[in-house]
CSV table of N, CA, C and O in Angstrom, one decimal:
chain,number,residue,atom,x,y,z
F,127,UNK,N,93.1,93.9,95.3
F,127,UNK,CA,92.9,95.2,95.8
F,127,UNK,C,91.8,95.3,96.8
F,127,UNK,O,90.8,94.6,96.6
F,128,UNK,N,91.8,96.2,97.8
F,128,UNK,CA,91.1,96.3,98.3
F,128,UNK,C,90.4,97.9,98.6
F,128,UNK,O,91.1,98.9,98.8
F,129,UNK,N,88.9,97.8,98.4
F,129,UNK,CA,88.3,99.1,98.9
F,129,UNK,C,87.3,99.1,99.5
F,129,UNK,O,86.2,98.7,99.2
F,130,UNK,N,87.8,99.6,100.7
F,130,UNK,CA,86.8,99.3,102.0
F,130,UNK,C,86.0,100.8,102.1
F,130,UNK,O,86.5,101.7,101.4
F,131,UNK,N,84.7,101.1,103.1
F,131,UNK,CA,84.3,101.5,103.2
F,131,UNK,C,84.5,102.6,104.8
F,131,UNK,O,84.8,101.8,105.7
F,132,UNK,N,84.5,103.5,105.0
F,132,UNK,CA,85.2,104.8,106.1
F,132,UNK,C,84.1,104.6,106.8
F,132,UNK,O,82.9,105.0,106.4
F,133,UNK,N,84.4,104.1,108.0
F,133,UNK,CA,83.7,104.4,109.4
F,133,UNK,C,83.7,105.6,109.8
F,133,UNK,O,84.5,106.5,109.5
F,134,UNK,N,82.4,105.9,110.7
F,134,UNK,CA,82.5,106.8,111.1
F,134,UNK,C,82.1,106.9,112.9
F,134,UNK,O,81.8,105.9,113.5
F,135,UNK,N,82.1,107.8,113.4
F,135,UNK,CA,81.6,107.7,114.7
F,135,UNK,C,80.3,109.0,114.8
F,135,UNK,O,80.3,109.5,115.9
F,136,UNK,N,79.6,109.4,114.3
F,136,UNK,CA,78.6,110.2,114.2
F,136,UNK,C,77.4,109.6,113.5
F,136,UNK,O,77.5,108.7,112.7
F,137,UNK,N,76.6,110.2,113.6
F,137,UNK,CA,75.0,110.3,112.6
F,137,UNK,C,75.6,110.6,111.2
F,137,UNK,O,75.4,109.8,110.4
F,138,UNK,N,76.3,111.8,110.8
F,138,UNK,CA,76.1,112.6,110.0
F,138,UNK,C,76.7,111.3,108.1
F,138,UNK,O,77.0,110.1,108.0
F,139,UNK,N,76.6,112.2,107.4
F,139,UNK,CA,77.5,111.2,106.3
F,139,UNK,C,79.1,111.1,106.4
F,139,UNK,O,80.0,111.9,106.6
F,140,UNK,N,79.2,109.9,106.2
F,140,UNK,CA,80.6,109.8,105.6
F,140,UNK,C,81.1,110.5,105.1
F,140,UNK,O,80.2,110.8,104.3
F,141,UNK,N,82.6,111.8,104.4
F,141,UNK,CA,83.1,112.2,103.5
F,141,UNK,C,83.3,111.2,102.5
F,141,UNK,O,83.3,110.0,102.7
F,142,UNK,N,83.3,111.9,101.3
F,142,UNK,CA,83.9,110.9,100.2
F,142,UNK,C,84.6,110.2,100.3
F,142,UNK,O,85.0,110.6,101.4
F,143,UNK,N,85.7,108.9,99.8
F,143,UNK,CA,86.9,108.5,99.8
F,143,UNK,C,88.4,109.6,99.8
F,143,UNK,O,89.4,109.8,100.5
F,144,UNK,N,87.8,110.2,98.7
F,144,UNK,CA,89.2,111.7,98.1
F,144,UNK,C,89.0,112.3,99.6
F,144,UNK,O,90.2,112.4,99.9
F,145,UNK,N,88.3,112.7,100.4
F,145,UNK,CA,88.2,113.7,101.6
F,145,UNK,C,89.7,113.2,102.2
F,145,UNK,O,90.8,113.8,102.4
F,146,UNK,N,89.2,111.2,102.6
F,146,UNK,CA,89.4,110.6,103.8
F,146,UNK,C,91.3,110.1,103.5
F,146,UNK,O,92.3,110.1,104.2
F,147,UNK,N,91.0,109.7,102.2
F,147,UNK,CA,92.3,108.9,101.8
F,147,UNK,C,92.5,108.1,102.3
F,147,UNK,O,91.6,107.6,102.9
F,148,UNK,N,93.9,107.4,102.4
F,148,UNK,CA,93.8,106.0,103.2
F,148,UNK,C,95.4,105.5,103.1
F,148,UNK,O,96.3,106.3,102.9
F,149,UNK,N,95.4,104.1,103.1
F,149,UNK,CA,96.9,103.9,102.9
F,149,UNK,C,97.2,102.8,102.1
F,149,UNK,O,96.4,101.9,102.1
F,150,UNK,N,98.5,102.7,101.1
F,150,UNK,CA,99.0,102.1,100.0
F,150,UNK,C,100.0,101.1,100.8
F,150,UNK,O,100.9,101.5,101.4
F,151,UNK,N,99.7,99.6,100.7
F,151,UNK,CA,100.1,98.4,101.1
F,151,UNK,C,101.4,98.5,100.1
F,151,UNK,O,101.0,98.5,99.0
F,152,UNK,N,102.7,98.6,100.2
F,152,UNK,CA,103.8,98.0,99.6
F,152,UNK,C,103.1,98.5,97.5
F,152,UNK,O,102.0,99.0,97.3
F,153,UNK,N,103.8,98.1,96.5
F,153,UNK,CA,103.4,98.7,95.3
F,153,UNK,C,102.5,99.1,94.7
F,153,UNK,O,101.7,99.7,95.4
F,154,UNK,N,102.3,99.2,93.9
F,154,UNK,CA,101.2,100.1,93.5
F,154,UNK,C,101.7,101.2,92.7
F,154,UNK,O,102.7,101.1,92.0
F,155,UNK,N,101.0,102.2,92.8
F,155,UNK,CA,101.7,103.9,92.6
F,155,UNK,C,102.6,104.1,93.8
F,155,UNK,O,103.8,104.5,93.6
F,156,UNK,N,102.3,104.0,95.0
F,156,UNK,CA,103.4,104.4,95.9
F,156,UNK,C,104.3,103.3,96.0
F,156,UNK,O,103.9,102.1,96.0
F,157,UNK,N,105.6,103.4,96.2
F,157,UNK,CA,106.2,102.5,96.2
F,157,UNK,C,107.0,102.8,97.3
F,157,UNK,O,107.8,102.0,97.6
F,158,UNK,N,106.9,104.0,98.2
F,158,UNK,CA,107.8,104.8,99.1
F,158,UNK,C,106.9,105.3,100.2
F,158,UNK,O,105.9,105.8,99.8
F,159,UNK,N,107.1,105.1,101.4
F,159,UNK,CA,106.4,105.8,102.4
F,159,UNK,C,106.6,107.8,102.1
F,159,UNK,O,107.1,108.3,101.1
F,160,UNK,N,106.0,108.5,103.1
F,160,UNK,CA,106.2,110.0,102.8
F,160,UNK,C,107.8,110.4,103.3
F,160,UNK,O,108.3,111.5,102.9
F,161,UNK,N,108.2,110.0,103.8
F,161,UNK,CA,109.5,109.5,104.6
F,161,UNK,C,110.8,109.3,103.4
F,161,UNK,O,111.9,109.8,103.4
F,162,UNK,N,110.2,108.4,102.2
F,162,UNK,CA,111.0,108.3,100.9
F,162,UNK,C,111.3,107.0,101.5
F,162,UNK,O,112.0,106.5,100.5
F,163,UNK,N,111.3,106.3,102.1
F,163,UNK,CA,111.4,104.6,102.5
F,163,UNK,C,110.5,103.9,101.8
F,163,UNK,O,109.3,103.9,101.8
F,164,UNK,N,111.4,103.0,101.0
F,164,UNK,CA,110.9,102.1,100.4
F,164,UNK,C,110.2,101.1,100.7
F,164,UNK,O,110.8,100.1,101.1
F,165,UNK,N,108.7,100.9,100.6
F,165,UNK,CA,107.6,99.9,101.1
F,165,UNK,C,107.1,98.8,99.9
F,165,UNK,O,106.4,97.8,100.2
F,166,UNK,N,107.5,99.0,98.9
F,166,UNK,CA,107.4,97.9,97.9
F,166,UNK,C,107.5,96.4,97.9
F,166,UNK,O,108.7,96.1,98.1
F,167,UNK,N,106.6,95.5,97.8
F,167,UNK,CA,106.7,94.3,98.1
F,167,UNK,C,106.3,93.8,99.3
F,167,UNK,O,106.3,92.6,99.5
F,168,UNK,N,106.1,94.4,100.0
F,168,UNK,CA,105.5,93.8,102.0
F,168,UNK,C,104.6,94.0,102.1
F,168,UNK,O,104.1,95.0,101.5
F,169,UNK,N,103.6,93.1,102.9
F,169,UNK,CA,102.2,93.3,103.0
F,169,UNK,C,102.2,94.2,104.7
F,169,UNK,O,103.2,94.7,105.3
F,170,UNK,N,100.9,94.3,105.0
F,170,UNK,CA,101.2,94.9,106.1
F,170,UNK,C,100.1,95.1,107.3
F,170,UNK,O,99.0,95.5,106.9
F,171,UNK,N,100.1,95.0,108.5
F,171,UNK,CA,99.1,94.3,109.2
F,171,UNK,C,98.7,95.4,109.7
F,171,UNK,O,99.4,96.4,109.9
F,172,UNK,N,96.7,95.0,110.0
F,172,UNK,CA,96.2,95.9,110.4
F,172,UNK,C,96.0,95.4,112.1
F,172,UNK,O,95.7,94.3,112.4
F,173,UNK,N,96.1,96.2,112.6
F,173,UNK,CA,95.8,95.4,114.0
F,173,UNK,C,95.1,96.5,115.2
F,173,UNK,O,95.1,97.7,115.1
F,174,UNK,N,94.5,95.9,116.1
F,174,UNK,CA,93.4,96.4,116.9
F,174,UNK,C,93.8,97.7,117.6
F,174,UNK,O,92.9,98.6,117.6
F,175,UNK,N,95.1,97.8,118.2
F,175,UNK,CA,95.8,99.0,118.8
F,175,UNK,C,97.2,99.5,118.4
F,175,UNK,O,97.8,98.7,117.7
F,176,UNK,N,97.7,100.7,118.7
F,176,UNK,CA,98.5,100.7,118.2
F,176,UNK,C,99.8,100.8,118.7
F,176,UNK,O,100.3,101.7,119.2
F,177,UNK,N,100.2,99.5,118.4
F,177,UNK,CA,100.9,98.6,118.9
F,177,UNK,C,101.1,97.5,118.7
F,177,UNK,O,100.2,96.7,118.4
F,178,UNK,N,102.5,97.1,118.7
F,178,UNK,CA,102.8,95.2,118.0
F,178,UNK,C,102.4,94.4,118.9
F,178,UNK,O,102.0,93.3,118.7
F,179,UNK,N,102.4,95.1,120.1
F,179,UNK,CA,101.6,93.7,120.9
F,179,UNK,C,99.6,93.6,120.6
F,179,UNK,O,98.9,92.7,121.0
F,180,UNK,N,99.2,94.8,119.7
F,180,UNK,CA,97.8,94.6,119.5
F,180,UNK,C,97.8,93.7,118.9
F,180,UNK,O,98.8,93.4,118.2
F,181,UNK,N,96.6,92.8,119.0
F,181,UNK,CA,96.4,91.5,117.9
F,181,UNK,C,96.5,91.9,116.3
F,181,UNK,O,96.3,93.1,116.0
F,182,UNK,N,96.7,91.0,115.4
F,182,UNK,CA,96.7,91.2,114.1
F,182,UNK,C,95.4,90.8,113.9
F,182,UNK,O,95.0,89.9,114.5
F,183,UNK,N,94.6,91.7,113.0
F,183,UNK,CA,92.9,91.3,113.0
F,183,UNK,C,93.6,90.7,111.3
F,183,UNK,O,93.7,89.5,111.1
F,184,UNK,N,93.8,91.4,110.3
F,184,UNK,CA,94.0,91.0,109.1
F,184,UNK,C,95.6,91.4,108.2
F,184,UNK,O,96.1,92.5,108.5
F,185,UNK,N,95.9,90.9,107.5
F,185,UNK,CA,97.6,91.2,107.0
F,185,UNK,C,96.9,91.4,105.7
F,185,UNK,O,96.3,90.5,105.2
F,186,UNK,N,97.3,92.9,105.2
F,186,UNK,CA,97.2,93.2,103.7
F,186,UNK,C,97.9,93.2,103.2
F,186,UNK,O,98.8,94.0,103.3
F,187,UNK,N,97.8,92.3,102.2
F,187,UNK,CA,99.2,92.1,100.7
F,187,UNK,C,99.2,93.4,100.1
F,187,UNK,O,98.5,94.4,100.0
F,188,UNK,N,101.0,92.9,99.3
F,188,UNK,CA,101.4,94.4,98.7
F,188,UNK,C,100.4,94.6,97.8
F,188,UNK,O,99.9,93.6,97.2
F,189,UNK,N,100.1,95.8,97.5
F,189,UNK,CA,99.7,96.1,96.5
F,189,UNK,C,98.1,96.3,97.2
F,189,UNK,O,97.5,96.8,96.3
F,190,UNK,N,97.4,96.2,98.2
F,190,UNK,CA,95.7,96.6,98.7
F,190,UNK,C,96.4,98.3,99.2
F,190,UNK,O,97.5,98.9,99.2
F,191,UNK,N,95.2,98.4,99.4
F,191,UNK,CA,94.7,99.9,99.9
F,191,UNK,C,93.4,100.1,100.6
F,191,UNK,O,92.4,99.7,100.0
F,192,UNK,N,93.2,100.6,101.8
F,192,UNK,CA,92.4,100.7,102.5
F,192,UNK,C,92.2,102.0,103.1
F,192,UNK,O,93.3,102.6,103.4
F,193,UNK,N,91.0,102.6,103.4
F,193,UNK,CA,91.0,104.0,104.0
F,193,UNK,C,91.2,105.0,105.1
F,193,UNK,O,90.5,104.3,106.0
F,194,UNK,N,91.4,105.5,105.5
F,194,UNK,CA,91.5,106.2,106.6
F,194,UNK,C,90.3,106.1,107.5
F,194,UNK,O,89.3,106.0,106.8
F,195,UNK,N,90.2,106.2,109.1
F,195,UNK,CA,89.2,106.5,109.7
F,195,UNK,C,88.8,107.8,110.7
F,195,UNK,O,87.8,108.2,111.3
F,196,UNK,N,90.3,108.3,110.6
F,196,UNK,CA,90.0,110.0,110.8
F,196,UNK,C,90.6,110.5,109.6
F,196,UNK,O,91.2,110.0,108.7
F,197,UNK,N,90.1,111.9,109.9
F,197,UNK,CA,90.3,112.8,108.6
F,197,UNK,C,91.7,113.4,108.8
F,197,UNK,O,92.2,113.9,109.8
F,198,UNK,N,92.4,113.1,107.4
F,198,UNK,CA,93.6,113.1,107.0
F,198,UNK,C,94.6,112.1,107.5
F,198,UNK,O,95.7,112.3,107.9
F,199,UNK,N,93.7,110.7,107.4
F,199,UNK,CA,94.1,109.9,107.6
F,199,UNK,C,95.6,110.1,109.4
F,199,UNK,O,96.8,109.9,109.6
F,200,UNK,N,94.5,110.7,110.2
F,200,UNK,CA,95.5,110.4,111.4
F,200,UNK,C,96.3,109.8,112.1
F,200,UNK,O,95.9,108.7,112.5
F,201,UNK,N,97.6,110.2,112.5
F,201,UNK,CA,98.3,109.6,113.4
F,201,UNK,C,98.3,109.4,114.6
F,201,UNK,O,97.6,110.3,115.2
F,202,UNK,N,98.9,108.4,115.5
F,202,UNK,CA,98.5,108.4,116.6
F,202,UNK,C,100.1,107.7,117.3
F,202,UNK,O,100.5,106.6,116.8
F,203,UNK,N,100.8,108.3,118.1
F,203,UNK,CA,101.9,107.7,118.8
F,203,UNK,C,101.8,106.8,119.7
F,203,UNK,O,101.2,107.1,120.7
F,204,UNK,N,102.6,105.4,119.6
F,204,UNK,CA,102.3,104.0,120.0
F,204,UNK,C,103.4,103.3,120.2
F,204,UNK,O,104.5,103.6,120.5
F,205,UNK,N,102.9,102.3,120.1
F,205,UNK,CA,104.4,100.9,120.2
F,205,UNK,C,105.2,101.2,119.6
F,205,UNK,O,104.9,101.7,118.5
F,206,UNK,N,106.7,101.1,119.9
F,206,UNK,CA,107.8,101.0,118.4
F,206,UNK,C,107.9,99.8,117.5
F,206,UNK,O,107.7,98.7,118.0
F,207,UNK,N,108.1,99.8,116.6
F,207,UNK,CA,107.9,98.5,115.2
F,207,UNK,C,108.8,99.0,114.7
F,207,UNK,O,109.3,100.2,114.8
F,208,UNK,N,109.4,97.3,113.6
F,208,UNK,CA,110.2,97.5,112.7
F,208,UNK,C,109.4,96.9,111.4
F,208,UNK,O,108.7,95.9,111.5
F,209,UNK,N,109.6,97.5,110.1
F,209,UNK,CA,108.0,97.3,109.2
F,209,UNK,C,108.8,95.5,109.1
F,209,UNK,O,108.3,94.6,109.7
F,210,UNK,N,110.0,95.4,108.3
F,210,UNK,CA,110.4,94.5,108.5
F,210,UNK,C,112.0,94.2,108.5
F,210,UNK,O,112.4,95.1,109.3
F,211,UNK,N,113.0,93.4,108.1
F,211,UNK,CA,114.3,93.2,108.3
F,211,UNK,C,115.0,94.0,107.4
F,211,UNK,O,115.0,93.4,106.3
F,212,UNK,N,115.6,95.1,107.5
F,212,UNK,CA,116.4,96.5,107.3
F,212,UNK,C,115.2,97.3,106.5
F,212,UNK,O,115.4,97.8,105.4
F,213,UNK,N,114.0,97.4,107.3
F,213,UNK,CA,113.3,98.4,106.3
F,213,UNK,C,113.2,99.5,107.8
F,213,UNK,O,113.7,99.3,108.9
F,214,UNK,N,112.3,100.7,107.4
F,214,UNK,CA,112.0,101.3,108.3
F,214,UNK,C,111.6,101.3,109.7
F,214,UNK,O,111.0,100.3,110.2
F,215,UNK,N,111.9,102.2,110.4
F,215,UNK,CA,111.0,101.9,112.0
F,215,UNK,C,110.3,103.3,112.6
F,215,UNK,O,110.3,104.4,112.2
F,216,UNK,N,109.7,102.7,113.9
F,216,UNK,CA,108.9,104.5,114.0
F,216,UNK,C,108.2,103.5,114.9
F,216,UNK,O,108.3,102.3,115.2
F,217,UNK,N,107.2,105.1,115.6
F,217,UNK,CA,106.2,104.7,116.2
F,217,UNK,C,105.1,105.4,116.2
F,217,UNK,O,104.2,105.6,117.0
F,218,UNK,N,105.3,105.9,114.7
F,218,UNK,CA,103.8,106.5,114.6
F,218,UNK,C,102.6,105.2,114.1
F,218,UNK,O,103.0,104.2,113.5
F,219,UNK,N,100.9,105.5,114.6
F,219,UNK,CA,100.3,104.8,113.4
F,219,UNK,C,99.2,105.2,112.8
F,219,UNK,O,98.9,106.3,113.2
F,220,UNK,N,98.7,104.9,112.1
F,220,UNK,CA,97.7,105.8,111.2
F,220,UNK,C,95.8,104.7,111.7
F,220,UNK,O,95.8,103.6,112.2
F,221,UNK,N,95.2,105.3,111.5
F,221,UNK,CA,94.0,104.6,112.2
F,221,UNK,C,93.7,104.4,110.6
F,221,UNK,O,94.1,105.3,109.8
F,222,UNK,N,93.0,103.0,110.2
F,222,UNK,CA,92.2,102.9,109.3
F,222,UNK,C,91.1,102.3,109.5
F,222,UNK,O,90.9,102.0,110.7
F,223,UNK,N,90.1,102.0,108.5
F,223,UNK,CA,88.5,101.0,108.8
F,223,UNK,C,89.1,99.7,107.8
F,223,UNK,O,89.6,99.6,106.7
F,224,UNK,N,88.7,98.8,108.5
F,224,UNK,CA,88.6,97.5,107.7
F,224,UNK,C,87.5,97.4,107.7
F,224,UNK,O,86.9,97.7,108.7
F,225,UNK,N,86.7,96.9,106.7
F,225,UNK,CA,84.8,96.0,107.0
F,225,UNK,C,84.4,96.4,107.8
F,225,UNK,O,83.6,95.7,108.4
F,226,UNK,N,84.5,98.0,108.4
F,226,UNK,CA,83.9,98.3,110.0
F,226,UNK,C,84.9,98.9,111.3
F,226,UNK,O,84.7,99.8,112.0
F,227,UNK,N,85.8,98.0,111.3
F,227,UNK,CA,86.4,97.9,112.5
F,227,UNK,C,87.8,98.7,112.1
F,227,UNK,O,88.7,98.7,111.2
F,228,UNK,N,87.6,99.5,113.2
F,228,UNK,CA,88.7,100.8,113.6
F,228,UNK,C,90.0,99.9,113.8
F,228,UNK,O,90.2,99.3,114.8
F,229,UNK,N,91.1,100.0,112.3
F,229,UNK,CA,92.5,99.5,113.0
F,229,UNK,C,93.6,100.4,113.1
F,229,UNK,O,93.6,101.6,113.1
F,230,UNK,N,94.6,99.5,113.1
F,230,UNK,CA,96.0,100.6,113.3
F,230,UNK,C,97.0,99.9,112.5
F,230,UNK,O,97.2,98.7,112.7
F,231,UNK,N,97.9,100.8,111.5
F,231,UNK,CA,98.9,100.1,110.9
F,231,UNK,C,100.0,101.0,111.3
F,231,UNK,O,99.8,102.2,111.7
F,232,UNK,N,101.2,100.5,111.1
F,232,UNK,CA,102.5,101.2,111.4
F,232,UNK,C,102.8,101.7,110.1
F,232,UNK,O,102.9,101.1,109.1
F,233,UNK,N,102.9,103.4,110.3
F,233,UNK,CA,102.7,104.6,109.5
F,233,UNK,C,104.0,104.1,108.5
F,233,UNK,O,103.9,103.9,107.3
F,234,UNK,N,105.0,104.0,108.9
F,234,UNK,CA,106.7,104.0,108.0
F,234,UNK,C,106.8,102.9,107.1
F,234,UNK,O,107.7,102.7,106.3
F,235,UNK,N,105.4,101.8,107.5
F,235,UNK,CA,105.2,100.4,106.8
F,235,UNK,C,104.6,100.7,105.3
F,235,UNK,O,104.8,99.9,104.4
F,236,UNK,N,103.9,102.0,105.2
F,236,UNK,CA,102.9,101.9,104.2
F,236,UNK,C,102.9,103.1,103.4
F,236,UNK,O,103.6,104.0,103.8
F,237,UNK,N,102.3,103.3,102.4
F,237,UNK,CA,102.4,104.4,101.8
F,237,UNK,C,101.3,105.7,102.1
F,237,UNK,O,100.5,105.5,101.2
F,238,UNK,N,100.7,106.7,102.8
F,238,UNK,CA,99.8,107.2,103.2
F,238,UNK,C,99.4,108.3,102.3
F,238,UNK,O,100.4,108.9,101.9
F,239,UNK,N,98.0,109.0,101.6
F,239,UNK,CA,97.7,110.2,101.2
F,239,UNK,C,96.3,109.7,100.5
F,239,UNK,O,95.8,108.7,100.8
F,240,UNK,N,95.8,110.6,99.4
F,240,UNK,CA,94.4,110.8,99.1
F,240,UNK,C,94.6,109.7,97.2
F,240,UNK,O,95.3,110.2,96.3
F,241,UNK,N,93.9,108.6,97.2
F,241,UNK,CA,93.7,108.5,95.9
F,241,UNK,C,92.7,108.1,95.5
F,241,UNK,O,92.6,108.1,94.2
């Protein structure tokens, strides 16, 4: 499991975790995107832009969790992706913080909300 720490881009403090929320890698409690698509079992990459052609910085196994880096865990419209072979597609992505670094995961890959 993973619990990373919410970047920020100001002086001021971080919100709590509960503020920021974040997103659910394949099982867990979520086992379904907000969509109702099933993400259970797939890990899922965070990558620099948003977009498959951005580099992959890190691939989180099912079952991690990592936080949001805007509030309410924002979307951002990008590349099209397929999460994987007959799962969901889209082209929304959600910004998260890895160790620091501002990434992007494909929104329909993962489970998204506050826990």
């Amino acid at each position: 499991m993973f619990g990373l720490a919410v970047g920020t881009t100001s002086a001021s403090a971080a919100p709590s975790d509960d503020a920021w929320g974040g997103v659910y890698v394949g099982g867990g409690i979520f086992g379904s995107n907000e969509w109702g698509q099933k993400v259970s079992g797939h890990a899922a990459n965070l990558r620099d832009a948003a977009s498959t052609s951005g580099r992959v910085v890190v691939t989180i196994p099912a079952g991690g969790k990592v936080l949001c880096w805007k509030s309410n865990c924002g979307y951002a419209p990008g590349g099209s992706y397929k999460c994987w072979s007959g799962g969901p597609s889209g082209n929304e992505w959600t910004a998260v913080n890895y160790k620091g670094k501002d990434l992007w995961v494909a929104t329909r890959c993962v489970g998204v909300g506050q826990y």
